[in-house]
Amino acid sequence: MSDRLQPLDVSFLSAETPNTPLHVGGLAILEPAETGLDVAALRRRVEQRIALVPRFRRRVRWVPGGLSQPVWVDDSRFDLAYHVRRTGLPTPGTDAQLHALVGRLMSTQLDRSRPLWELYLVEGLKDKNVAVVAKSHPALVDGVGGVDLLHVLLDDSPATAESVTPVWRPDPEPGPADLMLDAAADLVRHPIAALTSAGRALGATGTGLLAAARPAPASPLSAEPGRQRRFATARTDLDQYRKLRAKGTVNDVVLATVAGALRAWLLYRGAPVPPDAVLRALVPTSVRGGPPAAFGGDDVGSRVATSLIDLPIGEPNPTVRLTQIAYSMRAHAEPGRRVGADALVRLSGFAPATLNAMAARAASGLSRRLFNLVVTNAPGPQRPLYVAGARLREIFPFVPLAAGQAVAIGVTSYDGHVYYGLNADWDAMADVDVLAALLNESIDELTEGAP
């Protein structure tokens, strides 16, 4: 049977435009071993591990006449040199230069005629570090059971032995007649499969919110994005969040930190912030199910629940803001269904790309009028990880902009720190660096009075 895309994946691909590329990804900072890390070594590691995520060598083929959903087929011209590329900064590259490069790379759509992913090795950073910029389409990431290529590149030790590179021979690509015959056979075998799968996909995004939610408040964050992006980052200490565990979960503290930064950013812009002002965040959370297929279970592990949370930016007291957000999150929680940080890491190894892919899918299924921004928080392991012997020092997620959104914020915790990645529209958020800096001030404000 053909490896056919699900209806939600198809609608997601169809909704993508040059102004709203919908890939997820991130920026990883690596500290190479004495032998260094060059693009040849990175390609070698990808070649050794890519068999674990076979869809990363497949591309989308559309069925003539739209007779059925498109299918994944092996890319007969698959070229690792196209997907894993080398670029660089003038040594020693600054954070501002690196962020500008990430913004440019993330502004362009992935080539639909090839497998929907790219990796860029960035050289020229200070302290002899290198960076990897990753792009993957959510349709690709979700389709492999919630496993991104980065998952299989990471090791627990720098001394992981290199494995034998498996031989890969692509299956012959079907012709137009083959695609139509196979689609017709599928329609005969499963005449209502498309309707039921579409219903399941829509239900997974939590669309019950549509009936109950009010329109999102007017805000400078509501803007039609152009073609160019800005990227900014913030790095904070996980211990600051743990100090506040008596007042809320780590995710509650993350949302309170974002709320405080948004309040300060609006005041910096001279915008009015009345006491009852709120901004609504779409907050995706992985929900309990079986483990993903790649880990011996089924695909129900890749579900996501979405909550619409009002961030009380009008409240000047940071502790009260945190209390209000914690209360809202508890009201949205489904007892026994949320997956804790440790469980999500056990299932996926490292969660950011997976949850952000699901977040993008969830955001696409809801009206842009219902929320002002997306905020994701995917926990990661609190131990060092390595890529081809190079230590992963920092990782900043990249969440795509939904239509009508000016900024999206991805968050992940890793090895004692909490990292924020801010994806922003070039014109609407020229001061995104200010918002990123205010995240540090916001978490400091929250923890000032903590024991």
CSV table of C-alpha atoms in Angstrom, one decimal, residues 98-407:
chain,number,residue,atom,x,y,z
A,98,LEU,CA,24.4,34.5,13.4
A,99,HIS,CA,20.8,35.5,14.2
A,100,ALA,CA,20.7,37.5,10.9
A,101,LEU,CA,21.9,34.4,9.0
A,102,VAL,CA,19.3,32.2,10.7
A,103,GLY,CA,16.6,34.7,9.8
A,104,ARG,CA,17.6,34.6,6.1
A,105,LEU,CA,17.8,30.8,6.0
A,106,MET,CA,14.4,30.4,7.7
A,107,SER,CA,12.7,33.0,5.4
A,108,THR,CA,12.7,30.7,2.3
A,109,GLN,CA,10.4,27.7,1.7
A,110,LEU,CA,11.7,24.2,1.4
A,111,ASP,CA,11.9,22.8,-2.1
A,112,ARG,CA,8.8,20.8,-2.7
A,113,SER,CA,10.5,18.7,-5.4
A,114,ARG,CA,12.9,17.2,-2.8
A,115,PRO,CA,12.7,15.7,0.7
A,116,LEU,CA,11.4,18.5,3.0
A,117,TRP,CA,14.5,19.2,5.2
A,118,GLU,CA,17.8,21.0,5.2
A,119,LEU,CA,20.8,21.3,7.6
A,120,TYR,CA,23.4,24.1,7.5
A,121,LEU,CA,26.7,23.8,9.3
A,122,VAL,CA,27.8,27.3,10.2
A,123,GLU,CA,31.5,28.0,10.7
A,124,GLY,CA,33.3,31.1,12.0
A,125,LEU,CA,31.8,31.4,15.4
A,126,LYS,CA,33.8,32.6,18.4
A,127,ASP,CA,35.6,30.1,20.6
A,128,LYS,CA,36.0,27.7,17.6
A,129,ASN,CA,32.3,26.7,18.0
A,130,VAL,CA,30.1,25.7,15.1
A,131,ALA,CA,26.4,26.0,14.7
A,132,VAL,CA,23.8,23.8,12.9
A,133,VAL,CA,20.6,25.4,11.6
A,134,ALA,CA,17.9,22.8,11.0
A,135,LYS,CA,14.7,23.1,8.9
A,136,SER,CA,12.1,20.3,8.6
A,137,HIS,CA,8.5,20.5,7.4
A,138,PRO,CA,5.9,19.5,10.0
A,139,ALA,CA,4.3,17.1,7.5
A,140,LEU,CA,7.6,15.2,7.3
A,141,VAL,CA,8.3,15.3,11.1
A,142,ASP,CA,4.8,14.2,12.2
A,143,GLY,CA,4.6,11.5,9.5
A,144,VAL,CA,7.5,9.5,10.9
A,145,GLY,CA,5.9,9.1,14.3
A,146,GLY,CA,7.1,12.3,15.8
A,147,VAL,CA,10.8,11.8,15.2
A,148,ASP,CA,13.0,14.4,13.7
A,149,LEU,CA,16.4,13.9,12.1
A,150,LEU,CA,18.1,15.6,15.0
A,151,HIS,CA,16.9,12.9,17.4
A,152,VAL,CA,18.9,10.2,15.6
A,153,LEU,CA,22.0,12.4,15.3
A,154,LEU,CA,22.4,12.9,19.0
A,155,ASP,CA,24.6,10.7,21.2
A,156,ASP,CA,25.0,10.4,25.0
A,157,SER,CA,28.8,10.3,24.6
A,158,PRO,CA,31.4,12.0,22.4
A,159,ALA,CA,33.1,8.6,21.8
A,160,THR,CA,30.2,6.9,20.1
A,161,ALA,CA,31.6,4.5,17.5
A,162,GLU,CA,30.9,5.2,13.9
A,163,SER,CA,28.6,2.6,12.5
A,164,VAL,CA,28.7,1.1,9.0
A,165,THR,CA,26.9,3.2,6.5
A,166,PRO,CA,24.0,1.1,5.2
A,167,VAL,CA,23.5,0.8,1.4
A,168,TRP,CA,20.4,2.5,0.2
A,169,ARG,CA,18.7,1.9,-3.1
A,170,PRO,CA,15.6,4.0,-3.8
A,171,ASP,CA,12.5,2.2,-5.0
A,172,PRO,CA,11.4,3.2,-8.5
A,173,GLU,CA,9.3,6.3,-8.6
A,174,PRO,CA,5.7,5.6,-9.8
A,175,GLY,CA,4.5,7.2,-13.0
A,176,PRO,CA,1.3,9.3,-13.3
A,177,ALA,CA,-0.6,6.2,-14.4
A,178,ASP,CA,0.7,4.2,-11.4
A,179,LEU,CA,-0.3,7.0,-9.0
A,180,MET,CA,-3.9,7.1,-10.5
A,181,LEU,CA,-4.3,3.4,-10.4
A,182,ASP,CA,-3.1,3.1,-6.8
A,183,ALA,CA,-5.3,6.0,-5.8
A,184,ALA,CA,-8.4,4.4,-7.4
A,185,ALA,CA,-7.6,1.1,-5.6
A,186,ASP,CA,-7.3,2.9,-2.3
A,187,LEU,CA,-10.7,4.6,-2.9
A,188,VAL,CA,-12.3,1.2,-3.5
A,189,ARG,CA,-10.7,-0.4,-0.4
A,190,HIS,CA,-11.3,2.6,1.9
A,191,PRO,CA,-14.0,4.9,0.5
A,192,ILE,CA,-14.5,6.9,3.7
A,193,ALA,CA,-10.9,6.7,5.1
A,194,ALA,CA,-10.1,10.3,4.0
A,195,LEU,CA,-13.2,11.7,5.9
A,196,THR,CA,-12.5,9.8,9.1
A,197,SER,CA,-8.8,10.5,9.1
A,198,ALA,CA,-9.5,14.2,8.5
A,199,GLY,CA,-11.9,14.2,11.4
A,200,ARG,CA,-9.3,12.5,13.7
A,201,ALA,CA,-6.7,15.0,12.7
A,202,LEU,CA,-8.9,18.0,13.3
A,203,GLY,CA,-10.0,16.7,16.6
A,204,ALA,CA,-6.4,16.2,17.7
A,205,THR,CA,-5.8,19.9,17.5
A,206,GLY,CA,-8.3,20.7,20.1
A,207,THR,CA,-10.8,22.4,17.9
A,208,GLY,CA,-13.4,22.3,20.6
A,209,LEU,CA,-11.8,25.6,21.5
A,210,LEU,CA,-13.4,27.2,18.5
A,211,ALA,CA,-16.9,27.2,20.0
A,212,ALA,CA,-15.8,28.6,23.4
A,213,ALA,CA,-13.1,31.1,22.6
A,214,ARG,CA,-13.5,34.8,22.2
A,215,PRO,CA,-11.6,36.7,19.5
A,216,ALA,CA,-8.0,37.6,20.6
A,217,PRO,CA,-7.4,41.1,21.8
A,218,ALA,CA,-6.1,43.7,19.3
A,219,SER,CA,-2.4,43.9,19.5
A,220,PRO,CA,0.8,44.9,17.6
A,221,LEU,CA,1.4,41.2,17.5
A,222,SER,CA,-1.4,40.8,15.0
A,223,ALA,CA,0.1,41.5,11.6
A,224,GLU,CA,0.3,39.9,8.2
A,225,PRO,CA,3.9,38.6,7.8
A,226,GLY,CA,6.0,39.5,4.9
A,227,ARG,CA,8.7,37.2,3.3
A,228,GLN,CA,11.6,38.0,5.6
A,229,ARG,CA,12.2,36.9,9.2
A,230,ARG,CA,14.2,38.1,12.2
A,231,PHE,CA,15.5,35.6,14.7
A,232,ALA,CA,16.5,36.4,18.3
A,233,THR,CA,17.4,34.3,21.3
A,234,ALA,CA,17.5,34.3,25.1
A,235,ARG,CA,19.3,32.0,27.5
A,236,THR,CA,18.2,31.6,31.1
A,237,ASP,CA,19.1,29.4,34.1
A,238,LEU,CA,16.7,26.4,34.8
A,239,ASP,CA,17.3,26.9,38.6
A,240,GLN,CA,15.4,30.1,38.4
A,241,TYR,CA,12.3,28.3,37.3
A,242,ARG,CA,12.8,25.5,39.8
A,243,LYS,CA,12.8,28.1,42.6
A,244,LEU,CA,9.3,29.0,41.7
A,245,ARG,CA,7.9,25.4,41.7
A,246,ALA,CA,5.8,26.1,44.7
A,247,LYS,CA,3.9,28.7,42.7
A,248,GLY,CA,3.5,26.8,39.5
A,249,THR,CA,5.1,24.3,37.0
A,250,VAL,CA,8.1,25.1,34.9
A,251,ASN,CA,5.7,25.7,32.0
A,252,ASP,CA,3.7,28.2,34.1
A,253,VAL,CA,6.8,30.1,34.9
A,254,VAL,CA,7.8,30.1,31.2
A,255,LEU,CA,4.4,31.7,30.3
A,256,ALA,CA,4.7,34.2,33.2
A,257,THR,CA,8.2,35.1,31.9
A,258,VAL,CA,6.8,35.6,28.4
A,259,ALA,CA,3.9,37.7,29.8
A,260,GLY,CA,6.2,39.9,31.8
A,261,ALA,CA,8.5,40.5,28.7
A,262,LEU,CA,5.5,41.3,26.5
A,263,ARG,CA,4.2,43.8,29.0
A,264,ALA,CA,7.6,45.5,29.2
A,265,TRP,CA,8.0,45.4,25.4
A,266,LEU,CA,4.6,47.2,24.9
A,267,LEU,CA,5.5,49.8,27.5
A,268,TYR,CA,8.9,50.3,25.7
A,269,ARG,CA,7.0,50.9,22.5
A,270,GLY,CA,4.8,53.4,24.3
A,271,ALA,CA,1.6,51.3,23.8
A,272,PRO,CA,-1.2,51.6,26.4
A,273,VAL,CA,-1.3,48.6,28.8
A,274,PRO,CA,-4.4,49.0,31.0
A,275,PRO,CA,-4.8,46.9,34.1
A,276,ASP,CA,-7.1,44.4,32.4
A,277,ALA,CA,-5.0,44.0,29.3
A,278,VAL,CA,-4.3,40.4,28.1
A,279,LEU,CA,-2.6,38.7,25.2
A,280,ARG,CA,-3.8,35.3,24.2
A,281,ALA,CA,-1.2,32.5,23.6
A,282,LEU,CA,-1.8,29.2,21.9
A,283,VAL,CA,0.0,26.8,24.1
A,284,PRO,CA,0.5,23.2,22.7
A,285,THR,CA,1.2,20.4,25.0
A,286,SER,CA,2.0,16.8,24.2
A,287,VAL,CA,-0.7,14.4,25.5
A,288,ARG,CA,-0.4,10.9,26.8
A,289,GLY,CA,-0.7,8.0,24.4
A,290,GLY,CA,1.4,5.1,23.3
A,291,PRO,CA,5.0,5.7,22.3
A,292,PRO,CA,5.6,6.8,18.7
A,293,ALA,CA,5.9,4.1,16.0
A,294,ALA,CA,9.7,4.6,15.7
A,295,PHE,CA,10.0,3.6,19.4
A,296,GLY,CA,7.9,0.4,19.2
A,297,GLY,CA,4.5,1.9,19.7
A,298,ASP,CA,1.8,3.5,17.5
A,299,ASP,CA,1.3,7.0,16.2
A,300,VAL,CA,-1.1,8.1,18.9
A,301,GLY,CA,2.0,9.3,20.8
A,302,SER,CA,2.3,12.2,18.4
A,303,ARG,CA,-0.9,13.9,19.5
A,304,VAL,CA,-1.0,17.4,20.9
A,305,ALA,CA,-3.5,19.2,23.0
A,306,THR,CA,-3.9,23.0,22.6
A,307,SER,CA,-4.8,25.5,25.2
A,308,LEU,CA,-5.7,29.2,24.7
A,309,ILE,CA,-4.2,31.0,27.7
A,310,ASP,CA,-4.8,34.7,28.4
A,311,LEU,CA,-1.5,36.2,29.5
A,312,PRO,CA,-2.3,39.0,32.0
A,313,ILE,CA,0.1,41.6,30.7
A,314,GLY,CA,-1.9,44.4,32.5
A,315,GLU,CA,-1.0,43.0,35.9
A,316,PRO,CA,2.1,44.8,37.2
A,317,ASN,CA,2.9,42.3,40.0
A,318,PRO,CA,5.0,39.4,38.6
A,319,THR,CA,3.9,37.0,41.3
A,320,VAL,CA,0.2,37.7,40.7
A,321,ARG,CA,0.8,37.2,37.0
A,322,LEU,CA,2.3,33.8,37.7
A,323,THR,CA,-0.6,32.8,40.0
A,324,GLN,CA,-3.2,33.8,37.4
A,325,ILE,CA,-1.4,31.8,34.7
A,326,ALA,CA,-1.0,28.7,36.9
A,327,TYR,CA,-4.7,28.8,37.7
A,328,SER,CA,-5.6,29.1,34.0
A,329,MET,CA,-3.3,26.2,33.0
A,330,ARG,CA,-4.8,24.0,35.8
A,331,ALA,CA,-8.3,24.8,34.4
A,332,HIS,CA,-7.2,23.6,30.9
A,333,ALA,CA,-5.4,20.5,32.1
A,334,GLU,CA,-6.8,17.0,31.3
A,335,PRO,CA,-6.0,14.8,34.4
A,336,GLY,CA,-4.0,11.8,33.4
A,337,ARG,CA,-3.5,13.0,29.9
A,338,ARG,CA,-0.6,15.5,30.0
A,339,VAL,CA,2.8,14.1,29.6
A,340,GLY,CA,5.4,15.2,32.1
A,341,ALA,CA,8.8,16.5,31.1
A,342,ASP,CA,10.6,13.2,31.9
A,343,ALA,CA,8.0,11.1,30.1
A,344,LEU,CA,8.2,13.2,26.9
A,345,VAL,CA,12.0,13.0,26.9
A,346,ARG,CA,11.8,9.2,27.4
A,347,LEU,CA,9.5,8.9,24.4
A,348,SER,CA,11.4,11.1,22.0
A,349,GLY,CA,14.9,11.5,23.2
A,350,PHE,CA,14.8,15.2,22.6
A,351,ALA,CA,11.5,16.9,22.1
A,352,PRO,CA,11.8,20.4,20.6
A,353,ALA,CA,11.4,19.6,16.9
A,354,THR,CA,8.7,17.1,17.6
A,355,LEU,CA,6.5,19.4,19.7
A,356,ASN,CA,7.1,22.4,17.5
A,357,ALA,CA,6.0,20.4,14.5
A,358,MET,CA,2.8,19.4,16.3
A,359,ALA,CA,2.4,23.0,17.4
A,360,ALA,CA,2.6,24.3,13.9
A,361,ARG,CA,-0.1,21.8,12.8
A,362,ALA,CA,-2.3,22.8,15.7
A,363,ALA,CA,-2.0,26.5,15.0
A,364,SER,CA,-2.9,25.9,11.3
A,365,GLY,CA,-6.1,24.2,12.4
A,366,LEU,CA,-7.3,27.2,14.4
A,367,SER,CA,-8.5,30.6,13.4
A,368,ARG,CA,-5.8,33.2,13.6
A,369,ARG,CA,-8.3,35.5,15.2
A,370,LEU,CA,-8.3,33.3,18.3
A,371,PHE,CA,-4.8,34.0,19.5
A,372,ASN,CA,-2.0,36.6,19.4
A,373,LEU,CA,1.0,34.3,19.4
A,374,VAL,CA,2.2,30.7,19.8
A,375,VAL,CA,4.4,29.7,22.8
A,376,THR,CA,5.8,26.2,22.9
A,377,ASN,CA,7.8,24.6,25.7
A,378,ALA,CA,9.4,21.3,25.0
A,379,PRO,CA,11.6,19.8,27.8
A,380,GLY,CA,15.0,18.3,27.0
A,381,PRO,CA,17.4,16.1,28.9
A,382,GLN,CA,19.5,17.6,31.7
A,383,ARG,CA,22.7,16.0,30.5
A,384,PRO,CA,25.2,16.8,27.7
A,385,LEU,CA,24.5,15.4,24.3
A,386,TYR,CA,26.8,15.2,21.3
A,387,VAL,CA,26.7,15.3,17.5
A,388,ALA,CA,29.5,13.5,15.8
A,389,GLY,CA,31.7,14.0,18.9
A,390,ALA,CA,30.8,17.7,19.2
A,391,ARG,CA,29.1,18.7,22.4
A,392,LEU,CA,25.7,20.4,22.1
A,393,ARG,CA,26.1,23.6,24.1
A,394,GLU,CA,22.8,25.4,23.4
A,395,ILE,CA,19.7,24.9,21.3
A,396,PHE,CA,17.1,27.5,20.3
A,397,PRO,CA,13.8,26.3,18.8
A,398,PHE,CA,12.3,27.8,15.7
A,399,VAL,CA,8.5,27.9,15.5
A,400,PRO,CA,6.8,29.1,12.2
A,401,LEU,CA,4.6,32.1,12.1
A,402,ALA,CA,0.9,31.5,11.6
A,403,ALA,CA,-1.0,33.8,9.3
A,404,GLY,CA,-1.7,37.1,11.0
A,405,GLN,CA,1.1,36.6,13.6
A,406,ALA,CA,4.1,38.8,14.1
A,407,VAL,CA,6.1,36.6,16.5
